[in-house]
CSV table of C-alpha atoms and ligand atoms in Angstrom, one decimal:
chain,number,residue,atom,x,y,z
A,1,UNK,CA,16.0,35.1,20.6
A,2,UNK,CA,13.6,32.5,21.4
A,3,UNK,CA,15.5,30.3,23.6
A,4,UNK,CA,16.7,27.0,22.3
A,5,UNK,CA,16.9,23.9,24.2
A,6,UNK,CA,20.4,23.6,22.8
A,7,UNK,CA,21.3,27.2,23.0
A,8,UNK,CA,24.0,27.1,25.4
A,9,UNK,CA,27.1,27.4,23.4
A,10,UNK,CA,25.5,29.8,20.7
A,11,UNK,CA,26.3,33.6,20.8
A,12,UNK,CA,24.2,35.0,18.0
A,13,UNK,CA,20.8,33.9,16.9
A,14,UNK,CA,19.6,31.4,14.1
A,15,UNK,CA,19.1,33.4,10.8
A,16,UNK,CA,15.5,34.1,10.5
A,17,UNK,CA,15.0,32.0,7.0
A,18,UNK,CA,17.1,29.2,8.5
A,19,UNK,CA,14.9,29.0,11.5
A,20,UNK,CA,12.0,28.2,9.0
A,21,UNK,CA,14.0,26.1,6.7
A,22,UNK,CA,15.3,24.1,9.6
A,23,UNK,CA,12.0,23.2,11.2
A,24,UNK,CA,10.1,20.0,10.8
A,25,UNK,CA,7.3,21.0,13.2
A,26,UNK,CA,5.0,21.2,10.1
A,27,UNK,CA,5.5,17.5,9.3
A,28,UNK,CA,6.2,15.7,12.6
A,29,UNK,CA,3.3,17.6,14.6
A,30,UNK,CA,1.2,14.6,13.7
A,31,UNK,CA,3.5,12.4,16.1
A,32,UNK,CA,2.2,14.0,18.9
A,33,UNK,CA,0.7,11.4,20.5
A,34,UNK,CA,3.6,9.1,20.1
A,35,UNK,CA,6.0,11.6,21.4
A,36,UNK,CA,3.9,11.8,24.7
A,37,UNK,CA,3.8,8.1,24.9
A,38,UNK,CA,7.6,7.6,24.6
A,39,UNK,CA,8.1,10.5,27.0
A,40,UNK,CA,5.8,8.9,29.5
A,41,UNK,CA,7.7,5.3,29.1
A,42,UNK,CA,11.1,7.1,29.6
A,43,UNK,CA,10.1,9.0,32.6
A,44,UNK,CA,8.6,6.1,34.3
A,45,UNK,CA,11.8,4.1,33.7
A,46,UNK,CA,14.0,7.2,34.9
A,47,UNK,CA,12.2,6.8,38.3
A,48,UNK,CA,12.1,3.3,38.4
A,49,UNK,CA,15.9,3.1,38.2
A,50,UNK,CA,16.3,6.3,40.8
A,51,UNK,CA,17.4,8.6,38.1
A,52,UNK,CA,14.5,11.1,38.8
A,53,UNK,CA,12.3,11.4,42.0
A,54,UNK,CA,8.5,10.3,42.0
A,55,UNK,CA,7.5,13.4,42.4
A,56,UNK,CA,9.3,14.6,39.2
A,57,UNK,CA,7.6,11.7,37.8
A,58,UNK,CA,4.3,12.7,38.8
A,59,UNK,CA,4.7,16.2,37.8
A,60,UNK,CA,6.0,15.0,34.2
A,61,UNK,CA,2.9,12.6,33.9
A,62,UNK,CA,0.5,15.3,34.6
A,63,UNK,CA,1.9,17.8,32.5
A,64,UNK,CA,2.3,15.3,29.5
A,65,UNK,CA,-1.6,14.6,29.9
A,66,UNK,CA,-2.4,18.3,30.0
A,67,UNK,CA,-0.3,18.9,26.7
A,68,UNK,CA,-1.8,16.2,25.0
A,69,UNK,CA,-5.2,17.6,25.9
A,70,UNK,CA,-3.9,21.1,24.7
A,71,UNK,CA,-3.0,19.4,21.4
A,72,UNK,CA,-6.1,17.6,20.8
A,73,UNK,CA,-8.5,20.6,21.5
A,74,UNK,CA,-6.4,22.6,19.1
A,75,UNK,CA,-5.2,25.0,22.0
A,76,UNK,CA,-1.6,24.2,21.6
A,77,UNK,CA,0.6,26.7,19.6
A,78,UNK,CA,3.3,24.9,18.0
A,79,UNK,CA,6.2,27.0,17.3
A,80,UNK,CA,9.0,27.0,14.3
A,81,UNK,CA,11.6,28.3,16.4
A,82,UNK,CA,11.3,25.1,18.4
A,83,UNK,CA,12.2,23.2,15.3
A,84,UNK,CA,10.4,19.9,15.7
A,85,UNK,CA,7.5,18.2,18.0
A,86,UNK,CA,9.9,16.7,20.5
A,87,UNK,CA,11.3,20.5,21.5
A,88,UNK,CA,7.9,21.9,21.3
A,89,UNK,CA,6.5,19.4,23.7
A,90,UNK,CA,9.7,19.5,25.9
A,91,UNK,CA,9.5,23.4,26.2
A,92,UNK,CA,5.7,23.5,26.8
A,93,UNK,CA,6.2,20.9,29.7
A,94,UNK,CA,9.2,23.0,31.3
A,95,UNK,CA,6.7,26.0,30.9
A,96,UNK,CA,4.0,24.1,32.8
A,97,UNK,CA,6.1,22.2,35.6
A,98,UNK,CA,9.2,23.8,35.7
A,99,UNK,CA,12.5,21.9,36.7
A,100,UNK,CA,11.0,18.6,36.5
A,101,UNK,CA,10.4,19.1,32.7
A,102,UNK,CA,14.1,19.8,32.5
A,103,UNK,CA,14.9,16.5,33.7
A,104,UNK,CA,13.0,14.5,31.3
A,105,UNK,CA,15.7,14.5,28.7
A,106,UNK,CA,18.2,12.9,30.9
A,107,UNK,CA,19.6,9.7,29.4
A,108,UNK,CA,17.9,10.6,26.1
A,109,UNK,CA,18.5,12.5,22.8
A,110,UNK,CA,16.4,13.6,20.0
A,111,UNK,CA,18.1,11.2,17.8
A,112,UNK,CA,16.7,8.0,19.8
A,113,UNK,CA,13.5,9.9,20.3
A,114,UNK,CA,12.6,10.7,16.8
A,115,UNK,CA,13.7,6.9,16.0
A,116,UNK,CA,11.3,6.0,18.6
A,117,UNK,CA,8.3,8.1,17.7
A,118,UNK,CA,8.6,7.4,14.0
A,119,UNK,CA,8.4,3.8,14.6
A,120,UNK,CA,5.3,4.0,16.8
A,121,UNK,CA,3.7,6.2,14.3
A,122,UNK,CA,4.3,4.0,11.4
A,123,UNK,CA,3.4,1.0,13.2
A,124,UNK,CA,0.0,2.3,13.8
A,125,UNK,CA,-0.1,3.5,10.3
A,126,UNK,CA,0.9,0.3,8.9
A,127,UNK,CA,-1.8,-1.3,11.0
A,128,UNK,CA,-4.3,1.1,9.2
A,129,UNK,CA,-3.2,0.5,5.7
A,130,UNK,CA,-3.4,-3.2,6.5
A,131,UNK,CA,-7.0,-2.9,7.7
A,132,UNK,CA,-7.7,-1.1,4.2
A,133,UNK,CA,-6.0,-3.6,2.2
A,134,UNK,CA,-8.1,-6.3,3.8
A,135,UNK,CA,-11.2,-4.4,3.3
A,136,UNK,CA,-10.4,-3.9,-0.3
A,137,UNK,CA,-9.6,-7.9,-0.8
A,138,UNK,CA,-13.1,-8.4,0.7
A,139,UNK,CA,-14.9,-6.1,-1.6
A,140,UNK,CA,-13.2,-7.8,-4.4
A,141,UNK,CA,-13.9,-11.3,-3.1
A,142,UNK,CA,-17.8,-10.3,-3.2
A,143,UNK,CA,-17.5,-9.0,-6.7
A,144,UNK,CA,-15.7,-12.3,-7.9
A,145,UNK,CA,-18.4,-14.4,-6.3
A,146,UNK,CA,-21.0,-12.3,-8.1
A,147,UNK,CA,-19.1,-12.7,-11.3
A,148,UNK,CA,-18.0,-16.4,-10.9
A,149,UNK,CA,-19.4,-17.2,-14.2
A,150,UNK,CA,-19.3,-13.8,-16.1
A,151,UNK,CA,-17.3,-14.6,-19.2
A,152,UNK,CA,-14.9,-11.9,-20.6
A,153,UNK,CA,-11.8,-12.1,-23.0
A,154,UNK,CA,-8.6,-12.4,-21.1
A,155,UNK,CA,-5.7,-10.7,-22.8
A,156,UNK,CA,-2.0,-11.0,-23.4
A,157,UNK,CA,-0.4,-8.0,-25.2
A,158,UNK,CA,-3.8,-6.5,-24.8
A,159,UNK,CA,-4.9,-8.9,-27.7
A,160,UNK,CA,-7.8,-11.1,-27.2
A,161,UNK,CA,-6.2,-14.4,-25.9
A,162,UNK,CA,-8.6,-16.9,-24.4
A,163,UNK,CA,-11.7,-16.3,-22.4
A,164,UNK,CA,-11.8,-16.0,-18.6
A,165,UNK,CA,-14.0,-15.3,-16.0
A,166,UNK,CA,-14.4,-12.0,-14.5
A,167,UNK,CA,-14.2,-13.4,-10.9
A,168,UNK,CA,-10.8,-15.1,-11.7
A,169,UNK,CA,-9.8,-11.8,-13.3
A,170,UNK,CA,-10.7,-9.8,-9.9
A,171,UNK,CA,-9.3,-12.7,-7.8
A,172,UNK,CA,-5.8,-12.1,-9.6
A,173,UNK,CA,-6.1,-8.5,-7.6
A,174,UNK,CA,-6.9,-10.2,-4.2
A,175,UNK,CA,-3.7,-12.4,-4.5
A,176,UNK,CA,-1.7,-9.3,-5.1
A,177,UNK,CA,-3.2,-7.3,-2.4
A,178,UNK,CA,-2.5,-10.3,-0.2
A,179,UNK,CA,1.3,-10.2,-1.0
A,180,UNK,CA,1.0,-6.3,-0.2
A,181,UNK,CA,-0.3,-7.0,3.1
A,182,UNK,CA,2.3,-9.4,3.9
A,183,UNK,CA,5.1,-6.9,2.9
A,184,UNK,CA,3.6,-4.5,5.5
A,185,UNK,CA,3.2,-7.1,8.1
A,186,UNK,CA,6.6,-8.0,7.4
A,187,UNK,CA,8.0,-4.5,7.4
A,188,UNK,CA,6.1,-3.9,10.7
A,189,UNK,CA,7.7,-6.9,12.4
A,190,UNK,CA,11.4,-5.6,11.5
A,191,UNK,CA,10.3,-2.1,12.4
A,192,UNK,CA,9.0,-3.2,15.9
A,193,UNK,CA,12.2,-2.5,17.7
A,194,UNK,CA,12.8,-0.1,20.8
A,195,UNK,CA,15.7,2.5,20.0
A,196,UNK,CA,15.1,4.4,23.3
A,197,UNK,CA,18.3,4.4,25.4
A,198,UNK,CA,20.6,4.5,22.4
A,199,UNK,CA,20.5,8.0,23.3
A,200,UNK,CA,22.6,10.4,20.6
A,201,UNK,CA,24.4,7.6,19.3
A,202,UNK,CA,26.5,5.5,21.6
A,203,UNK,CA,24.2,4.9,24.4
A,204,UNK,CA,24.1,6.8,28.0
A,205,UNK,CA,26.1,6.7,31.1
A,206,UNK,CA,22.8,6.4,33.2
A,207,UNK,CA,21.7,3.0,34.6
A,208,UNK,CA,18.5,2.7,32.4
A,209,UNK,CA,16.3,-0.3,31.5
A,210,UNK,CA,15.6,-0.8,28.1
A,211,UNK,CA,13.2,-3.9,28.6
A,212,UNK,CA,10.9,-1.6,30.8
A,213,UNK,CA,10.5,1.0,27.9
A,214,UNK,CA,10.2,-1.8,25.3
A,215,UNK,CA,7.3,-3.2,27.3
A,216,UNK,CA,5.7,-0.2,27.9
A,217,UNK,CA,5.8,0.8,24.2
A,218,UNK,CA,4.6,-2.5,22.8
A,219,UNK,CA,7.9,-3.0,21.2
A,220,UNK,CA,9.1,-6.8,20.7
A,221,UNK,CA,12.7,-6.2,21.7
A,222,UNK,CA,15.2,-3.4,22.2
A,223,UNK,CA,17.5,-2.5,19.3
A,224,UNK,CA,20.9,-4.1,19.8
A,225,UNK,CA,23.1,-1.4,18.4
A,226,UNK,CA,22.7,1.9,19.3
A,227,UNK,CA,24.6,3.6,16.3
A,228,UNK,CA,22.1,1.7,14.0
A,229,UNK,CA,19.2,2.5,16.1
A,230,UNK,CA,19.4,6.1,15.6
A,231,UNK,CA,20.8,6.1,12.0
A,232,UNK,CA,18.7,3.3,10.4
A,233,UNK,CA,16.0,4.3,8.3
A,234,UNK,CA,15.6,1.1,6.2
A,235,UNK,CA,12.4,0.6,8.2
A,236,UNK,CA,10.9,3.4,6.2
A,237,UNK,CA,12.3,2.5,3.0
A,238,UNK,CA,10.7,-0.9,3.6
A,239,UNK,CA,7.5,0.9,4.1
A,240,UNK,CA,7.7,3.0,1.1
A,241,UNK,CA,8.7,0.2,-1.1
A,242,UNK,CA,5.6,-2.1,0.2
A,243,UNK,CA,3.5,1.0,-0.4
A,244,UNK,CA,5.0,1.6,-4.0
A,245,UNK,CA,4.5,-2.1,-4.8
A,246,UNK,CA,0.8,-1.6,-3.6
A,247,UNK,CA,0.4,1.5,-5.4
A,248,UNK,CA,1.6,-0.3,-8.5
A,249,UNK,CA,-1.0,-2.9,-8.3
A,250,UNK,CA,-3.8,-0.4,-7.9
A,251,UNK,CA,-2.3,1.6,-10.9
A,252,UNK,CA,-2.6,-1.5,-13.0
A,253,UNK,CA,-6.3,-2.2,-11.9
A,254,UNK,CA,-6.7,1.3,-12.6
A,255,UNK,CA,-5.5,1.3,-16.2
A,256,UNK,CA,-8.0,-1.7,-16.7
A,257,UNK,CA,-10.9,0.0,-15.2
A,258,UNK,CA,-10.1,3.0,-17.5
A,259,UNK,CA,-10.0,1.0,-20.6
A,260,UNK,CA,-13.1,-1.0,-19.8
A,261,UNK,CA,-15.0,2.0,-19.3
A,262,UNK,CA,-14.2,3.5,-22.7
A,263,UNK,CA,-17.1,3.3,-25.3
A,264,UNK,CA,-14.7,1.0,-27.3
A,265,UNK,CA,-14.7,-1.7,-24.4
A,266,UNK,CA,-18.0,-0.6,-22.9
A,267,UNK,CA,-17.4,-3.5,-20.2
A,268,UNK,CA,-18.1,-1.5,-17.2
A,269,UNK,CA,-19.6,1.6,-15.8
A,270,UNK,CA,-18.2,3.3,-12.5
A,271,UNK,CA,-20.9,5.1,-9.9
A,272,UNK,CA,-21.4,8.8,-10.9
A,273,UNK,CA,-20.0,9.5,-7.4
A,274,UNK,CA,-16.6,8.3,-8.4
A,275,UNK,CA,-16.5,9.9,-11.9
A,276,UNK,CA,-16.5,13.7,-13.1
A,277,UNK,CA,-17.7,15.3,-16.3
A,278,UNK,CA,-16.1,17.7,-18.8
A,279,UNK,CA,-16.6,21.5,-18.8
A,280,UNK,CA,-17.0,21.6,-22.6
A,281,UNK,CA,-18.0,18.2,-23.8
A,282,UNK,CA,-21.5,17.4,-22.3
A,283,UNK,CA,-21.3,13.7,-23.1
A,284,UNK,CA,-18.4,12.8,-21.0
A,285,UNK,CA,-18.2,10.7,-17.7
A,286,UNK,CA,-14.6,10.6,-16.8
A,287,UNK,CA,-13.1,7.7,-14.5
A,288,UNK,CA,-11.2,10.2,-12.5
A,289,UNK,CA,-10.7,8.0,-9.7
A,290,UNK,CA,-8.8,5.2,-11.5
A,291,UNK,CA,-7.1,7.9,-13.2
A,292,UNK,CA,-6.0,9.7,-10.1
A,293,UNK,CA,-5.0,6.4,-8.3
A,294,UNK,CA,-2.8,5.5,-11.4
A,295,UNK,CA,-1.1,8.9,-10.9
A,296,UNK,CA,-0.6,8.8,-7.2
A,297,UNK,CA,1.4,5.5,-7.8
A,298,UNK,CA,3.9,7.7,-9.4
A,299,UNK,CA,4.1,10.1,-6.5
A,300,UNK,CA,4.5,7.0,-4.1
A,301,UNK,CA,7.3,5.7,-6.0
A,302,UNK,CA,8.9,9.1,-6.0
A,303,UNK,CA,9.0,8.9,-2.2
A,304,UNK,CA,10.8,5.6,-2.3
A,305,UNK,CA,13.5,6.8,-4.8
A,306,UNK,CA,13.9,10.0,-2.8
A,307,UNK,CA,14.6,8.0,0.5
A,308,UNK,CA,16.9,5.5,-1.2
A,309,UNK,CA,19.0,8.5,-2.7
A,310,UNK,CA,18.7,10.5,0.8
A,311,UNK,CA,20.2,7.6,2.8
A,312,UNK,CA,22.8,6.1,0.4
A,313,UNK,CA,25.6,8.5,1.2
A,314,UNK,CA,25.1,9.2,5.0
A,315,UNK,CA,27.8,8.2,7.4
A,316,UNK,CA,26.9,6.8,10.8
A,317,UNK,CA,25.2,8.0,12.9
A,318,UNK,CA,22.2,10.8,12.6
A,319,UNK,CA,22.5,13.2,10.0
A,320,UNK,CA,20.2,16.2,9.6
A,321,UNK,CA,19.2,15.0,6.0
A,322,UNK,CA,17.2,12.2,7.6
A,323,UNK,CA,14.7,14.6,8.7
A,324,UNK,CA,13.4,14.4,5.2
A,325,UNK,CA,12.3,10.9,5.8
A,326,UNK,CA,8.9,11.5,7.5
A,327,UNK,CA,8.0,14.0,4.2
A,328,UNK,CA,8.3,11.0,2.0
A,329,UNK,CA,7.0,8.3,4.0
A,330,UNK,CA,4.0,10.3,5.6
A,331,UNK,CA,2.9,11.4,2.1
A,332,UNK,CA,3.3,7.9,0.5
A,333,UNK,CA,1.1,6.4,3.2
A,334,UNK,CA,-1.3,9.1,3.2
A,335,UNK,CA,-1.7,8.8,-0.6
A,336,UNK,CA,-1.9,5.1,-0.5
A,337,UNK,CA,-4.4,4.9,2.2
A,338,UNK,CA,-6.6,7.5,0.3
A,339,UNK,CA,-6.3,5.2,-2.9
A,340,UNK,CA,-7.3,2.1,-1.1
A,341,UNK,CA,-10.2,3.9,0.6
A,342,UNK,CA,-11.4,5.1,-2.9
A,343,UNK,CA,-11.3,1.6,-4.1
A,344,UNK,CA,-12.8,0.1,-1.2
A,345,UNK,CA,-15.8,2.4,-1.6
A,346,UNK,CA,-16.2,2.6,-5.5
A,347,UNK,CA,-15.8,-1.0,-6.6
A,348,UNK,CA,-19.2,-2.5,-5.0
A,349,UNK,CA,-20.9,0.0,-7.5
A,350,UNK,CA,-19.0,-1.1,-10.6
A,351,UNK,CA,-21.8,-2.0,-13.0
A,352,UNK,CA,-20.7,-4.9,-15.3
A,353,UNK,CA,-22.2,-5.0,-19.0
A,354,UNK,CA,-22.1,-8.8,-19.1
A,355,UNK,CA,-23.3,-8.9,-22.7
A,356,UNK,CA,-20.4,-6.8,-23.9
A,357,UNK,CA,-18.0,-8.7,-22.3
A,358,UNK,CA,-19.5,-11.9,-23.4
A,359,UNK,CA,-19.5,-10.5,-27.2
A,360,UNK,CA,-16.1,-9.5,-27.0
A,361,UNK,CA,-14.9,-13.1,-25.7
A,362,UNK,CA,-16.8,-14.5,-28.4
A,363,UNK,CA,-15.0,-12.7,-31.2
A,364,UNK,CA,-11.4,-12.3,-32.0
A,365,UNK,CA,-10.9,-16.3,-32.1
A,366,UNK,CA,-10.4,-16.6,-28.3
A,367,UNK,CA,-11.3,-20.1,-28.7
A,368,UNK,CA,-8.5,-21.0,-31.0
A,369,UNK,CA,-6.3,-22.7,-28.3
A,370,UNK,CA,-9.0,-24.9,-27.4
A,371,UNK,CA,-9.6,-26.1,-31.1
A,372,UNK,CA,-5.9,-27.2,-31.2
A,373,UNK,CA,-6.4,-28.9,-28.0
A,374,UNK,CA,-9.2,-30.7,-29.4
A,375,UNK,CA,-7.2,-31.8,-32.4
A,376,UNK,CA,-4.3,-33.0,-30.0
A,377,UNK,CA,-6.9,-35.2,-28.2
A,378,UNK,CA,-7.7,-36.7,-31.6
A,379,UNK,CA,-4.2,-37.8,-32.1
A,380,UNK,CA,-2.6,-34.7,-33.8
A,381,UNK,CA,1.0,-33.3,-32.8
A,382,UNK,CA,0.4,-30.1,-30.9
A,383,UNK,CA,2.6,-27.9,-33.4
A,384,UNK,CA,0.6,-29.4,-36.3
A,385,UNK,CA,-2.7,-28.6,-34.5
A,386,UNK,CA,-1.4,-25.2,-33.9
A,387,UNK,CA,-0.6,-24.9,-37.7
A,388,UNK,CA,-3.9,-26.2,-38.8
A,389,UNK,CA,-5.9,-23.8,-36.5
A,390,UNK,CA,-3.6,-20.9,-37.6
A,391,UNK,CA,-5.0,-21.7,-41.3
A,392,UNK,CA,-8.6,-21.9,-40.1
A,393,UNK,CA,-8.4,-18.5,-38.3
A,394,UNK,CA,-7.1,-17.0,-41.6
A,395,UNK,CA,-9.8,-18.7,-43.5
A,396,UNK,CA,-12.5,-17.2,-40.9
A,397,UNK,CA,-10.9,-13.7,-41.1
A,398,UNK,CA,-11.2,-13.9,-45.0
A,399,UNK,CA,-15.0,-15.2,-44.6
A,400,UNK,CA,-15.7,-12.6,-41.8
A,401,UNK,CA,-17.0,-15.6,-39.5
A,402,UNK,CA,-15.9,-17.1,-36.3
A,403,UNK,CA,-14.3,-20.6,-35.9
A,404,UNK,CA,-17.5,-22.2,-34.8
A,405,UNK,CA,-19.3,-21.1,-37.8
A,406,UNK,CA,-16.8,-23.0,-40.4
A,407,UNK,CA,-18.7,-25.6,-42.2
A,408,UNK,CA,-17.7,-29.4,-43.0
A,409,UNK,CA,-16.2,-28.7,-46.5
A,410,UNK,CA,-14.2,-25.6,-45.4
A,411,UNK,CA,-12.9,-27.9,-42.5
A,412,UNK,CA,-11.8,-30.6,-44.8
A,413,UNK,CA,-10.4,-28.5,-47.4
A,414,UNK,CA,-7.7,-27.0,-44.3
A,415,UNK,CA,-6.9,-30.4,-43.0
A,416,UNK,CA,-8.7,-33.8,-43.2
A,417,UNK,CA,-8.3,-34.2,-39.4
A,418,UNK,CA,-10.3,-31.2,-38.8
A,419,UNK,CA,-13.7,-32.4,-37.9
A,420,UNK,CA,-16.9,-30.3,-38.1
A,421,UNK,CA,-17.9,-31.5,-34.8
A,422,UNK,CA,-14.8,-30.3,-33.1
A,423,UNK,CA,-15.6,-26.8,-34.5
A,424,UNK,CA,-19.1,-26.8,-33.6
A,425,UNK,CA,-18.4,-27.8,-30.2
A,426,UNK,CA,-16.4,-24.4,-29.4
A,427,UNK,CA,-17.9,-22.1,-27.1
A,428,UNK,CA,-16.6,-19.7,-24.7
A,429,UNK,CA,-18.7,-21.5,-21.8
A,430,UNK,CA,-16.9,-24.5,-22.4
A,431,UNK,CA,-13.6,-23.0,-22.9
A,432,UNK,CA,-13.6,-21.7,-19.2
A,433,UNK,CA,-15.4,-24.6,-17.9
A,434,UNK,CA,-12.7,-26.8,-19.1
A,435,UNK,CA,-9.8,-25.0,-17.2
A,436,UNK,CA,-10.9,-26.6,-13.9
A,437,UNK,CA,-7.8,-27.2,-11.8
A,438,UNK,CA,-6.2,-25.0,-9.0
A,439,UNK,CA,-5.5,-21.5,-10.4
A,440,UNK,CA,-7.6,-22.3,-13.5
A,441,UNK,CA,-10.4,-19.8,-14.6
A,442,UNK,CA,-13.4,-22.2,-14.4
A,443,UNK,CA,-16.4,-21.0,-12.6
A,444,UNK,CA,-16.1,-24.0,-10.1
A,445,UNK,CA,-12.7,-23.0,-9.2
A,446,UNK,CA,-13.4,-19.4,-8.9
A,447,UNK,CA,-16.3,-20.4,-6.5
A,448,UNK,CA,-13.8,-22.5,-4.5
A,449,UNK,CA,-11.4,-19.6,-4.4
A,450,UNK,CA,-14.1,-17.5,-3.0
A,451,UNK,CA,-15.1,-19.7,-0.3
A,452,UNK,CA,-11.7,-19.9,0.7
A,453,UNK,CA,-10.8,-16.2,0.7
A,454,UNK,CA,-13.9,-15.3,2.8
A,455,UNK,CA,-12.8,-17.9,5.4
A,456,UNK,CA,-9.4,-16.6,5.4
A,457,UNK,CA,-10.3,-12.9,5.4
A,458,UNK,CA,-12.9,-13.5,8.1
A,459,UNK,CA,-10.1,-14.7,10.2
A,460,UNK,CA,-7.8,-11.9,8.9
A,461,UNK,CA,-5.2,-14.5,8.1
A,462,UNK,CA,-4.5,-15.3,4.4
B,1,LIG,N1,13.8,16.9,13.7
B,1,LIG,C1,14.5,16.0,13.7
B,1,LIG,C2,14.3,14.9,12.7
B,1,LIG,O1,13.3,14.7,12.4
B,1,LIG,C3,14.7,15.3,14.9
B,1,LIG,C4,16.3,14.8,15.2
B,1,LIG,C5,17.2,16.0,15.5
B,1,LIG,N2,18.2,15.5,16.1
B,1,LIG,C6,19.5,16.5,15.9
B,1,LIG,N3,20.5,16.1,16.6
B,1,LIG,N4,19.4,17.6,15.0
B,1,LIG,O2,15.3,14.2,12.1
């Protein structure tokens, strides 16, 4: 029987399938660098506090460095019988350096070890995701700059509502991504506490120095309650929530790109490198990347729901159920990072059919609100103006014309206060230019926002 670090009280070996089923090494091997870093910090502290000798410390450090090299060069053989990354590394260390390796686990448990490693690993991944979010924001800001005065229809209920600028539309996603970044930063801040020293659940009888390992591992502070530190997984749930919300934002953008690329909209074209064809229909160019990103959001949300359900009935402190946490959060972050990467690479190549957008904005009575506003400015109460323009629209639908094509006689017939000049002055350019206030769609406002975003993103402070 492959000797288990915990084998002492057992009389018969682990069931063969249980060995496989129980192992998490497939999932947690990727935390090897964090496991080594945590062990080094722990060993330094043990030595400093006189719990292990300087000689043992040196052996441990050398052994761990060797192991890091073995893993990185692909020589290291991870064993399922040794369950997880923690026991794999510890067993190898003992194999290499003997007794000193066996002393490393003094004043420590896998419970505080896994809580520490996971936090360290996810801290790094959060930073990577954050960089991807910032990059995508920068890409969208560039596009918004190029399309500050590209006019398109704005929709509510997916029905033409009012003209907007494409730059304004893109900057809406820059705002969403900024809140996403804020959620990751926020989760990172709460996550960055050091559980090491909590041991199995109650702390340890050895005279440890938790501030020392906290400093060594770049944590902000030690956790304050050992039971909480080894059993809390809300830092994972928070990351999954942040990832889910970000994925939902990308999914909404995806849905729009998919619609816009259809022959019926014809607003955009996406680069060939991000699309695929059909094996039967030769004419097809499918927006696979937006579709896939839209699909991934379901999977990422699944991870969040899985973790909430896993944790909800668990008594304190550690329970094996918690081993499932890494599957959920690693997959979610991997997928989200992929989505952000694809978008960061794909969006600069998006081609915009400005004419098609302009045509769409110029039909469907997108200027109706502005005609009502013009009547209000001439002294008509808004509700009456609304009614007059509604009748005008009905007239235009019957005649097959747009509002600005109504002649003076038609205007007078609908309402004497409806002036042919008002109608003739209607244009989509005037509509967007007039919404010239903070948060409005006017090109001047979009340009101001672009300048502010470029400055903020250059300083990585939004
Ligand atoms: N592989 C385990 C996990 O990921 C490590 C902690 C195991 N602790 C224990 N007492 N069995 O949760």
